[in-house]
Coordinates of C-alpha atoms and ligand atoms in Angstrom, one line a residue:
X1 CA 32.6 69.2 63.6
X2 CA 32.5 72.7 63.2
X3 CA 30.3 73.4 60.2
X4 CA 31.8 76.1 58.7
X5 CA 35.5 74.8 58.6
X6 CA 37.1 74.1 55.0
X7 CA 36.0 70.5 53.8
X8 CA 37.4 69.0 50.7
X9 CA 35.4 66.6 48.6
X10 CA 37.1 64.4 46.1
X11 CA 35.2 63.3 42.7
X12 CA 35.1 62.2 39.1
X13 CA 36.8 65.2 37.0
X14 CA 34.3 65.5 34.2
X15 CA 34.7 69.2 32.9
X16 CA 38.0 71.4 33.4
X17 CA 38.1 74.8 34.8
X18 CA 37.4 76.4 38.1
X19 CA 34.2 77.6 39.5
X20 CA 33.9 79.8 42.7
X21 CA 30.6 80.6 43.8
X22 CA 27.5 79.9 45.9
X23 CA 25.5 76.5 46.2
X24 CA 22.2 76.1 44.6
X25 CA 20.3 73.1 44.6
X26 CA 18.9 71.8 41.4
X27 CA 15.2 71.1 42.0
X28 CA 13.9 68.3 39.8
X29 CA 10.6 67.6 38.7
X30 CA 7.8 64.8 40.0
X31 CA 9.9 64.2 42.9
X32 CA 9.4 67.9 44.4
X33 CA 5.6 67.4 44.1
X34 CA 4.2 67.8 47.8
X35 CA 2.4 65.0 49.7
X36 CA -0.2 66.9 51.6
X37 CA -2.5 65.8 54.2
X38 CA -5.9 67.5 53.8
X39 CA -8.2 68.9 56.1
X40 CA -11.5 66.7 56.0
X41 CA -13.3 70.0 55.2
X42 CA -11.0 70.5 52.1
X43 CA -11.5 67.0 50.6
X44 CA -14.4 67.8 48.2
X45 CA -12.8 70.9 47.1
X46 CA -9.6 68.8 46.0
X47 CA -11.9 66.1 44.2
X48 CA -13.7 68.9 42.3
X49 CA -10.0 70.4 41.2
X50 CA -9.1 66.6 40.3
X51 CA -12.3 66.5 38.0
X52 CA -11.6 69.6 36.5
X53 CA -7.7 68.3 35.8
X54 CA -9.4 65.2 34.1
X55 CA -11.8 67.2 32.2
X56 CA -9.0 69.4 30.7
X57 CA -7.0 66.2 29.8
X58 CA -9.8 64.9 27.8
X59 CA -10.1 68.3 25.9
X60 CA -6.3 68.1 25.0
X61 CA -6.7 64.5 23.9
X62 CA -10.0 65.5 21.7
X63 CA -7.9 68.5 20.3
X64 CA -4.8 66.0 19.4
X65 CA -7.4 64.0 17.9
X66 CA -8.7 66.4 15.4
X67 CA -5.2 67.3 14.7
X68 CA -3.8 63.8 14.0
X69 CA -6.8 62.9 11.8
X70 CA -5.5 65.6 9.4
X71 CA -1.7 65.0 9.5
X72 CA -0.6 62.7 12.5
X73 CA 0.9 59.3 11.9
X74 CA -2.2 56.8 11.6
X75 CA -1.0 54.7 14.8
X76 CA -1.7 57.9 16.9
X77 CA -5.3 57.9 16.1
X78 CA -5.6 54.6 18.1
X79 CA -3.3 55.5 21.0
X80 CA -5.5 58.6 21.2
X81 CA -8.6 56.7 21.4
X82 CA -7.2 54.4 24.1
X83 CA -6.1 57.5 26.0
X84 CA -9.8 59.1 26.0
X85 CA -11.2 55.8 26.9
X86 CA -8.8 55.8 29.9
X87 CA -9.8 59.0 31.2
X88 CA -13.2 58.0 31.3
X89 CA -12.7 54.6 32.7
X90 CA -13.7 54.2 36.5
X91 CA -10.1 53.9 37.4
X92 CA -9.4 57.4 36.6
X93 CA -12.7 58.7 37.8
X94 CA -14.7 57.3 40.6
X95 CA -11.6 55.2 41.6
X96 CA -9.3 57.9 42.0
X97 CA -11.9 60.2 44.0
X98 CA -12.3 57.0 46.3
X99 CA -8.7 57.0 46.8
X100 CA -8.5 60.8 47.4
X101 CA -11.4 60.5 50.2
X102 CA -9.8 57.3 51.9
X103 CA -6.2 58.5 52.2
X104 CA -6.8 62.3 52.7
X105 CA -4.2 63.0 50.4
X106 CA -3.9 65.7 47.8
X107 CA -4.8 64.5 44.5
X108 CA -1.3 65.0 42.9
X109 CA 0.1 62.8 45.5
X110 CA -2.3 60.1 44.5
X111 CA -1.6 60.3 40.9
X112 CA 2.0 60.3 41.6
X113 CA 1.5 57.0 43.7
X114 CA -0.4 55.7 40.6
X115 CA 2.7 56.5 38.2
X116 CA 5.3 54.8 40.6
X117 CA 3.1 51.9 41.0
X118 CA 2.9 51.5 37.3
X119 CA 6.6 52.1 36.6
X120 CA 7.3 49.1 38.9
X121 CA 4.9 46.8 37.1
X122 CA 6.4 48.0 33.9
X123 CA 9.7 46.9 34.9
X124 CA 8.6 43.6 36.3
X125 CA 6.4 42.8 33.1
X126 CA 8.1 41.5 30.0
X127 CA 5.0 41.2 27.7
X128 CA 5.1 44.0 25.0
X129 CA 1.5 44.5 24.9
X130 CA 1.1 44.7 28.6
X131 CA 3.9 47.2 28.9
X132 CA 2.4 49.5 26.1
X133 CA -0.9 49.3 28.3
X134 CA 0.9 50.3 31.2
X135 CA 2.9 53.1 29.3
X136 CA -0.7 54.5 28.3
X137 CA -1.8 54.4 31.9
X138 CA 1.5 56.4 32.9
X139 CA 1.0 58.9 30.2
X140 CA -2.6 59.7 30.8
X141 CA -1.6 60.1 34.6
X142 CA 1.1 62.2 33.5
X143 CA -1.1 64.6 31.5
X144 CA -3.6 64.7 34.5
X145 CA -0.7 65.6 36.8
X146 CA 0.3 68.3 34.3
X147 CA -3.0 70.1 35.0
X148 CA -3.0 69.4 38.6
X149 CA 0.5 70.8 39.5
X150 CA 2.1 72.8 36.4
X151 CA 5.6 71.9 37.0
X152 CA 7.7 75.0 37.2
X153 CA 11.0 73.0 36.8
X154 CA 14.0 75.3 37.8
X155 CA 15.7 76.5 34.7
X156 CA 19.4 76.6 34.4
X157 CA 18.9 79.4 31.9
X158 CA 18.1 81.6 34.9
X159 CA 20.2 80.9 37.8
X160 CA 22.1 83.8 39.8
X161 CA 25.7 84.4 38.5
X162 CA 28.4 82.0 39.6
X163 CA 26.0 79.4 41.2
X164 CA 27.4 76.0 41.8
X165 CA 24.6 73.8 40.7
X166 CA 24.2 70.8 43.0
X167 CA 22.2 67.9 41.6
X168 CA 21.5 64.3 41.9
X169 CA 21.8 63.8 38.3
X170 CA 22.0 66.1 35.2
X171 CA 20.3 65.2 32.1
X172 CA 21.0 67.1 28.6
X173 CA 17.8 68.9 28.5
X174 CA 18.9 70.6 31.8
X175 CA 22.4 71.3 30.7
X176 CA 21.4 72.5 27.2
X177 CA 19.7 75.4 28.8
X178 CA 22.6 76.5 31.0
X179 CA 24.2 79.9 30.5
X180 CA 27.5 81.3 31.6
X181 CA 25.7 82.1 34.8
X182 CA 26.5 78.6 36.0
X183 CA 29.9 78.7 37.9
X184 CA 30.1 75.0 37.8
X185 CA 28.1 71.5 38.3
X186 CA 28.3 69.3 41.0
X187 CA 26.6 65.8 40.8
X188 CA 25.8 62.6 42.9
X189 CA 26.1 60.5 39.7
X190 CA 26.9 61.0 36.0
X191 CA 30.0 60.0 33.8
X192 CA 32.7 61.8 31.8
X193 CA 31.1 61.2 28.5
X194 CA 27.6 61.3 29.5
X195 CA 25.6 63.9 27.3
X196 CA 25.3 66.5 30.0
X197 CA 29.0 66.3 30.5
X198 CA 29.7 66.8 26.9
X199 CA 27.3 69.9 27.0
X200 CA 29.1 71.2 30.0
X201 CA 32.6 71.0 28.3
X202 CA 31.2 72.6 25.1
X203 CA 30.0 75.3 27.2
X204 CA 33.2 75.7 29.3
X205 CA 31.4 75.0 32.5
X206 CA 33.5 73.1 35.2
X207 CA 31.7 69.9 36.7
X208 CA 32.7 67.2 39.2
X209 CA 30.6 64.0 39.5
X210 CA 30.2 61.5 42.1
X211 CA 30.0 63.9 45.0
X212 CA 27.7 63.2 47.9
X213 CA 25.7 66.4 47.7
X214 CA 23.5 65.4 50.7
X215 CA 26.7 66.7 52.7
X216 CA 26.0 70.2 51.7
X217 CA 22.7 70.1 53.6
X218 CA 24.9 69.5 56.8
X219 CA 26.6 72.7 56.9
X220 CA 25.3 75.6 59.0
X221 CA 26.5 78.0 56.9
X222 CA 28.3 78.1 53.2
X223 CA 30.0 81.2 52.5
X224 CA 31.9 79.9 49.1
X225 CA 32.3 76.6 47.1
X226 CA 35.3 76.0 45.0
X227 CA 34.9 73.4 42.4
X228 CA 38.1 72.4 40.4
X229 CA 37.0 70.5 37.3
X230 CA 40.4 69.4 36.2
X231 CA 41.2 67.6 39.6
X232 CA 37.9 66.5 40.6
X233 CA 37.9 68.4 43.7
X234 CA 35.1 70.6 45.6
X235 CA 36.1 72.5 48.5
X236 CA 33.6 73.8 50.8
X237 CA 33.7 76.9 53.0
X238 CA 37.5 77.5 51.6
X239 CA 39.7 79.3 53.9
X240 CA 41.3 82.6 52.8
X241 CA 44.4 81.2 51.5
X242 CA 42.6 78.6 49.5
X243 CA 40.2 81.0 47.8
X244 CA 43.2 83.1 46.9
X245 CA 45.0 80.2 45.5
X246 CA 42.1 79.2 43.3
X247 CA 41.2 82.8 42.0
X248 CA 44.7 82.9 40.9
X249 CA 44.5 79.5 39.1
X250 CA 41.3 80.5 37.4
X251 CA 42.7 83.6 36.1
X252 CA 45.8 81.8 34.8
X253 CA 43.3 79.0 33.2
X254 CA 41.4 82.0 31.6
X255 CA 44.4 83.7 30.2
X256 CA 45.8 80.3 28.9
X257 CA 42.6 79.9 27.0
X258 CA 42.4 83.1 25.6
X259 CA 46.0 82.8 24.2
X260 CA 45.1 79.4 22.6
X261 CA 42.0 81.0 21.1
X262 CA 44.3 83.5 19.4
X263 CA 46.2 80.6 17.8
X264 CA 42.5 79.0 16.7
X265 CA 43.2 80.5 13.0
X266 CA 46.5 78.5 12.7
X267 CA 46.6 75.5 10.5
X268 CA 46.0 72.2 12.0
X269 CA 49.2 70.3 11.1
X270 CA 52.1 68.4 12.6
X271 CA 55.5 69.8 12.9
X272 CA 56.7 67.8 9.9
X273 CA 53.8 69.3 7.8
X274 CA 51.3 66.6 7.9
X275 CA 47.7 68.2 7.4
X276 CA 45.0 67.3 10.0
X277 CA 41.5 68.4 9.9
X278 CA 39.5 69.7 12.8
X279 CA 35.9 69.8 12.6
X280 CA 33.3 70.8 15.3
X281 CA 30.6 68.9 16.9
X282 CA 27.4 71.0 17.5
X283 CA 24.2 70.6 19.3
X284 CA 22.5 73.5 17.6
X285 CA 22.8 76.1 14.4
X286 CA 23.4 78.8 16.8
X287 CA 26.8 77.7 17.7
X288 CA 28.1 77.7 13.9
X289 CA 29.7 81.3 14.1
X290 CA 31.5 80.0 17.5
X291 CA 32.8 77.1 15.7
X292 CA 34.2 79.0 12.6
X293 CA 35.8 81.5 15.1
X294 CA 37.6 78.7 16.9
X295 CA 38.9 77.7 13.5
X296 CA 36.8 74.8 12.4
X297 CA 37.4 73.0 9.0
X298 CA 33.5 72.2 9.0
X299 CA 30.8 70.5 11.0
X300 CA 31.8 66.9 11.8
X301 CA 28.8 66.2 13.7
X302 CA 25.6 68.0 14.1
X303 CA 23.6 66.3 17.2
X304 CA 20.1 67.0 15.6
X305 CA 18.3 65.3 18.5
X306 CA 18.9 68.5 20.6
X307 CA 16.5 70.3 18.3
X308 CA 13.7 68.2 20.3
X309 CA 14.7 69.9 23.7
X310 CA 13.6 73.6 23.3
X311 CA 10.3 72.2 21.3
X312 CA 9.6 69.2 23.7
X313 CA 8.5 67.5 20.3
X314 CA 10.2 66.4 17.1
X315 CA 10.7 69.3 14.7
X316 CA 8.6 69.5 11.6
X317 CA 10.1 69.1 8.0
X318 CA 9.8 72.9 7.3
X319 CA 11.5 73.7 10.8
X320 CA 14.4 71.2 10.0
X321 CA 14.9 72.6 6.5
X322 CA 15.0 76.0 7.7
X323 CA 17.9 74.9 10.3
X324 CA 19.9 72.9 7.9
X325 CA 19.9 75.4 5.2
X326 CA 21.0 78.1 7.6
X327 CA 23.9 75.9 8.7
X328 CA 24.9 75.1 5.4
X329 CA 24.7 78.6 3.7
X330 CA 26.4 79.7 6.6
X331 CA 29.6 77.2 6.2
X332 CA 29.5 77.9 2.3
X333 CA 30.1 75.1 -0.5
X334 CA 33.6 74.1 0.9
X335 CA 33.1 73.2 4.2
X336 CA 31.4 70.0 4.9
X337 CA 28.0 69.7 7.2
X338 CA 27.6 66.5 8.4
X339 CA 24.0 66.0 9.7
X340 CA 23.5 62.9 12.1
X341 CA 20.1 61.7 12.1
X342 CA 18.2 61.7 15.4
X343 CA 20.1 59.8 18.2
X344 CA 17.0 59.5 20.4
X345 CA 17.2 57.2 23.4
X346 CA 19.8 56.1 25.5
X347 CA 20.7 59.1 27.9
X348 CA 19.2 61.3 25.5
X349 CA 15.8 61.0 27.3
X350 CA 12.6 63.2 26.1
X351 CA 9.5 64.0 28.1
X352 CA 7.5 65.5 25.3
X353 CA 5.0 68.5 25.8
X354 CA 1.6 67.0 26.7
X355 CA 0.1 69.2 24.1
X356 CA 2.4 67.5 21.3
X357 CA 1.4 64.7 19.1
X358 CA 4.8 63.0 19.9
X359 CA 3.5 63.1 23.8
X360 CA 0.7 60.8 22.8
X361 CA 2.8 58.5 20.3
X362 CA 5.9 58.1 22.5
X363 CA 4.9 59.5 26.0
X364 CA 8.5 59.8 26.6
X365 CA 11.9 58.3 25.0
X366 CA 14.7 56.6 26.7
X367 CA 12.5 55.1 29.7
X368 CA 13.1 51.5 28.9
X369 CA 14.3 49.1 31.2
X370 CA 17.8 49.3 29.7
X371 CA 18.0 52.4 27.5
X372 CA 21.6 52.2 26.4
X373 CA 20.9 48.9 24.9
X374 CA 17.4 49.6 23.7
X375 CA 15.4 51.2 21.0
X376 CA 17.9 54.0 20.3
X377 CA 19.0 56.0 17.1
X378 CA 18.5 54.5 13.8
X379 CA 16.8 51.5 15.8
X380 CA 14.3 54.0 16.9
X381 CA 14.0 55.7 13.4
X382 CA 13.4 52.3 11.6
X383 CA 10.6 51.6 14.1
X384 CA 9.0 55.1 13.5
X385 CA 9.6 55.4 9.8
X386 CA 7.6 58.5 9.4
X387 CA 10.4 60.4 11.5
X388 CA 13.1 59.1 9.3
X389 CA 11.3 60.0 6.5
X390 CA 10.8 63.6 7.5
X391 CA 14.2 64.0 8.6
X392 CA 15.6 62.7 5.3
X393 CA 13.2 64.8 3.1
X394 CA 14.4 67.9 5.2
X395 CA 17.9 67.0 4.5
X396 CA 17.4 66.4 0.9
X397 CA 15.4 69.9 0.5
X398 CA 18.4 71.6 2.3
X399 CA 21.0 69.7 0.3
X400 CA 21.4 72.1 -2.6
X401 CA 22.5 75.0 -0.2
X402 CA 25.8 73.3 0.8
X403 CA 28.2 70.0 1.1
X404 CA 25.8 68.2 3.3
X405 CA 26.7 64.7 4.5
X406 CA 24.2 62.3 6.4
X407 CA 25.6 60.3 9.4
X408 CA 23.5 57.3 10.7
X409 CA 24.0 56.6 14.4
X410 CA 24.3 53.2 16.2
X411 CA 24.5 51.1 12.9
X412 CA 24.7 47.5 13.6
X413 CA 25.2 46.1 10.3
X414 CA 25.0 47.0 6.6
X415 CA 21.1 46.5 6.6
X416 CA 20.5 50.0 8.3
X417 CA 22.8 51.6 5.7
X418 CA 20.9 50.0 2.8
X419 CA 17.5 51.0 4.5
X420 CA 18.5 54.6 4.7
X421 CA 19.8 54.8 1.1
X422 CA 16.7 53.2 -0.4
X423 CA 14.6 55.7 1.5
X424 CA 16.7 58.5 0.2
X425 CA 16.3 57.2 -3.3
X426 CA 12.7 57.1 -3.1
X427 CA 12.4 60.5 -1.5
X428 CA 14.5 62.2 -3.9
X429 CA 12.3 60.9 -6.6
X430 CA 9.0 62.3 -4.9
X431 CA 10.9 65.6 -4.2
X432 CA 12.0 65.8 -8.0
X433 CA 8.5 65.0 -9.1
X434 CA 7.0 67.7 -6.9
X435 CA 9.3 70.1 -8.5
X436 CA 11.8 70.5 -5.5
X437 CA 15.8 70.5 -6.2
X438 CA 17.7 68.3 -4.6
X439 CA 21.7 67.5 -4.7
X440 CA 22.8 65.2 -7.2
X441 CA 24.5 63.2 -4.6
X442 CA 24.6 63.1 -0.8
X443 CA 27.2 61.1 1.0
X444 CA 25.9 58.8 3.4
X445 CA 28.2 57.6 6.6
X446 CA 27.9 55.1 9.2
X447 CA 28.8 55.6 13.1
X448 CA 30.9 53.0 14.3
X449 CA 30.0 53.1 17.8
X450 CA 28.8 49.2 18.6
X451 CA 31.1 46.3 18.5
X452 CA 29.2 44.7 15.5
X453 CA 29.9 47.6 13.1
X454 CA 33.3 47.7 14.4
X455 CA 33.7 44.1 13.7
X456 CA 32.1 44.8 10.2
X457 CA 34.3 47.7 9.6
X458 CA 35.6 46.5 6.3
X459 CA 32.1 45.8 4.7
X460 CA 30.8 49.2 5.9
X461 CA 34.0 50.8 4.7
X462 CA 33.3 49.4 1.5
X463 CA 29.5 50.5 1.1
X464 CA 29.4 53.8 3.0
X465 CA 30.7 57.0 1.7
X466 CA 32.6 57.7 4.9
X467 CA 32.9 56.3 8.6
X468 CA 32.7 58.2 11.8
X469 CA 33.9 56.6 15.0
X470 CA 32.1 57.4 18.1
X471 CA 34.1 56.5 20.9
X472 CA 32.1 57.6 23.6
X473 CA 29.6 54.9 22.6
X474 CA 32.1 52.4 21.4
X475 CA 34.0 52.4 24.6
X476 CA 30.7 51.8 26.9
X477 CA 29.5 49.0 24.5
X478 CA 33.1 47.2 24.0
X479 CA 34.1 47.7 27.7
X480 CA 30.4 46.9 29.0
X481 CA 30.6 50.2 31.2
X482 CA 28.0 52.6 31.4
X483 CA 29.2 56.0 30.1
X484 CA 26.6 58.0 31.9
X485 CA 25.6 56.8 35.4
X486 CA 27.3 54.3 37.3
X487 CA 29.9 55.3 39.8
X488 CA 30.6 52.0 40.5
X489 CA 31.8 51.0 37.1
X490 CA 33.1 54.5 35.8
X491 CA 36.7 53.2 36.4
X492 CA 35.8 50.4 33.7
X493 CA 35.1 53.2 31.3
X494 CA 38.4 53.7 29.8
X495 CA 38.8 55.0 26.3
X496 CA 42.6 54.3 26.3
X497 CA 42.1 50.7 26.6
X498 CA 44.1 48.1 24.7
X499 CA 40.9 46.6 23.1
X500 CA 40.0 49.8 21.9
X501 CA 43.1 51.0 20.4
X502 CA 43.2 47.5 18.6
X503 CA 39.8 48.1 17.2
X504 CA 41.0 51.8 16.2
X505 CA 43.6 50.3 14.2
X506 CA 41.4 47.7 12.5
X507 CA 38.7 50.5 11.6
X508 CA 41.2 53.0 10.3
X509 CA 43.1 50.1 8.0
X510 CA 39.6 49.3 6.6
X511 CA 38.9 53.0 5.9
X512 CA 42.2 53.4 4.0
X513 CA 42.0 50.1 2.1
X514 CA 38.5 51.3 0.7
X515 CA 40.0 55.1 0.3
X516 CA 37.0 56.4 2.4
X517 CA 37.4 59.3 5.0
X518 CA 37.3 58.6 8.4
X519 CA 36.2 61.0 11.3
X520 CA 36.8 60.5 15.0
X521 CA 34.0 62.3 16.7
X522 CA 34.0 61.2 20.4
X523 CA 35.2 63.0 23.2
X524 CA 38.7 61.2 22.9
X525 CA 39.3 63.4 19.9
X526 CA 39.7 66.4 22.4
X527 CA 41.8 64.7 25.3
X528 CA 45.2 65.7 25.0
X529 CA 46.5 62.6 26.4
X530 CA 44.9 60.8 23.5
X531 CA 45.3 63.1 20.5
X532 CA 49.1 62.0 19.9
X533 CA 48.0 58.3 19.9
X534 CA 45.2 58.8 17.6
X535 CA 47.3 60.8 15.0
X536 CA 49.9 57.8 15.3
X537 CA 47.3 55.3 14.7
X538 CA 46.2 57.3 11.7
X539 CA 43.3 59.6 12.6
X540 CA 43.4 62.6 10.3
X541 CA 40.1 64.2 10.7
X542 CA 39.0 64.8 14.1
X543 CA 35.5 66.3 15.2
X544 CA 35.5 67.9 18.8
X545 CA 33.4 70.5 20.7
X546 CA 34.0 73.8 19.1
X547 CA 35.7 75.3 22.2
X548 CA 38.1 72.3 22.2
X549 CA 39.4 73.0 18.7
X550 CA 42.4 75.5 19.7
X551 CA 43.5 72.9 22.3
X552 CA 43.6 69.9 19.8
X553 CA 45.5 72.3 17.1
X554 CA 47.8 73.3 19.8
X555 CA 48.6 69.5 20.9
X556 CA 48.6 68.3 17.1
X557 CA 51.4 71.3 16.3
X558 CA 53.7 70.1 18.9
X559 CA 54.1 66.2 17.3
X560 CA 56.0 64.9 14.5
X561 CA 54.0 62.1 12.7
X562 CA 57.0 59.7 13.3
X563 CA 56.9 60.1 16.9
X564 CA 53.0 59.8 17.1
X565 CA 53.3 56.7 15.0
X566 CA 56.1 55.1 17.4
X567 CA 54.0 56.1 20.4
X568 CA 50.9 54.1 18.9
X569 CA 53.1 51.1 18.0
X570 CA 54.3 50.9 21.5
X571 CA 51.0 51.4 22.9
X572 CA 49.5 48.8 20.9
X573 CA 51.7 46.2 23.0
X574 CA 50.1 46.9 26.2
X575 CA 47.2 44.4 27.4
X576 CA 46.3 46.2 30.5
X577 CA 44.6 49.5 30.6
X578 CA 46.4 50.8 33.9
X579 CA 49.7 50.0 32.3
X580 CA 48.9 51.8 29.3
X581 CA 47.5 54.8 31.2
X582 CA 50.6 55.1 33.1
X583 CA 52.7 54.4 29.9
X584 CA 50.8 57.6 28.1
X585 CA 51.2 59.7 31.1
X586 CA 54.9 59.1 31.2
X587 CA 55.5 59.7 27.6
X588 CA 53.3 62.7 26.9
X589 CA 55.0 65.3 29.1
X590 CA 52.1 67.2 31.0
X591 CA 51.0 70.1 28.7
X592 CA 49.5 72.2 31.5
X593 CA 46.6 73.2 29.8
Ligands
PEP601 C1 29.9 58.8 20.3 O1 29.2 58.2 20.9 O2 30.9 59.0 20.6 C2 29.2 60.2 19.8 C3 29.9 61.1 19.2 O3 27.7 60.2 19.7 P1 27.2 60.6 21.1 O4 28.1 61.2 22.0 O5 26.1 62.0 20.6 O6 26.1 59.3 21.5
MG602 MG1 27.3 57.9 20.3

């Protein structure tokens, strides 16, 4: 094969738009640590380097112990004690030195071996106590590794302009840093509603997943790569003609987007005058101006867990108050601000800063055997209640500055709602006693994103102040198909599935019965194929990435409510996802967006 000829690769379309540029392999962390066979004369010096890393790790832990004695959660003192003991244990001292001498390998490679060995054991052991001990060993080893090999992870904030970023996988902490310098993402794994994908769409970065990125290494030379995020196509070394065609297409798409942006101030309403509210989903307070410029009626979802990424720890109460207050003031009293409690876990993994208390407390989040079914969101917050209390106190303190609502993620049944309400009542009393003003009433809503809460929607609609349907997760859990990382099952992940439609009908009916507002904040709310269907089913409040608001308005303004209802009625008759998809494609004229 002439390795400079044009090659077309087909993958999963994740984020629309066209990117044209040079490929850039995105280096990951621990995988890139080199294994070096040492010169026998260098071994003692390497052991000395290892001892120094051990000493520095002990000093870290001692400092943290001091800190946590004053204001850390009580359990952490015990964890830190265990870590200090481990750092003095022969397993970490003489045992590791022996391994370096015997293998002749560099210390970081040896520590990495230990980590992967224990990771394996962690997966095979079911006993909670032993799992905790293994996690401690992994955390301690990572701390030592951090001193041996300070990992300079490549940062997407500083890639050359128009880079076509190639990676095995992307996690939200990577994509959240990406700027417009990134021309496109191409990954081997990933799914359409993974959080990395959500961020790519929110930033307008084209993205194609399920491409064998190893292929790129086989080319002698790559003069350009084209990524067509709408079609799921990646073209390597395009011919002159192909390049020209895509340059024209890209220009056209940009013009289209600008035209639609100009219409962002128009009302969200159907041809026959039915009002629809379109809110924005945000990952950070800095996007508020952008959301308002795009015609947002308020903020329907703040993914507060994104506050952890830049800090590599949980934000403090005061930091949270400052952020929530700033957002509320910017929105004013008329526009709601729905603050979702930290939805950590699942594919929102966190590696904490080894210098933070959270590192010793959790090590990392989302590294469970089955993170999507694990200790995620409100389950995590109820398990580590000091985090829930801190966040609720911060929201209460900010509550007098705007129309703030609280949203609980991953609700399973009414117990979580009761728990949050009772903590809120207690914390409000405490704050008032301290002389702090808090709003008289804060509305508390439940996310419907697991089957149990969908089936209990009547009870939840009765008890909660509002509901918010998270279709990204609801689809994953109802259809038992990973939203994130499995190219073998991604075709099962179908938001336009007959079962999802029926559940939505049920949830909407419950909200209407108890006259409670209902938002739809999953990615389906910005899918032009699904918007008319959602409208017809009865959704009147949509919450989408700010960038998608003009598109959603544009689609809604083309429909009559009666036609949308008729479409929904017909769609509800289907029992096969494929047939339903075909029906929708035929019925909804291609909007060429
Ligand atoms: C959802 O699940 O649809 C949702 C909006 O939450 P997230 O995407 O943050 O999990
Ligand atoms: Mg969710």
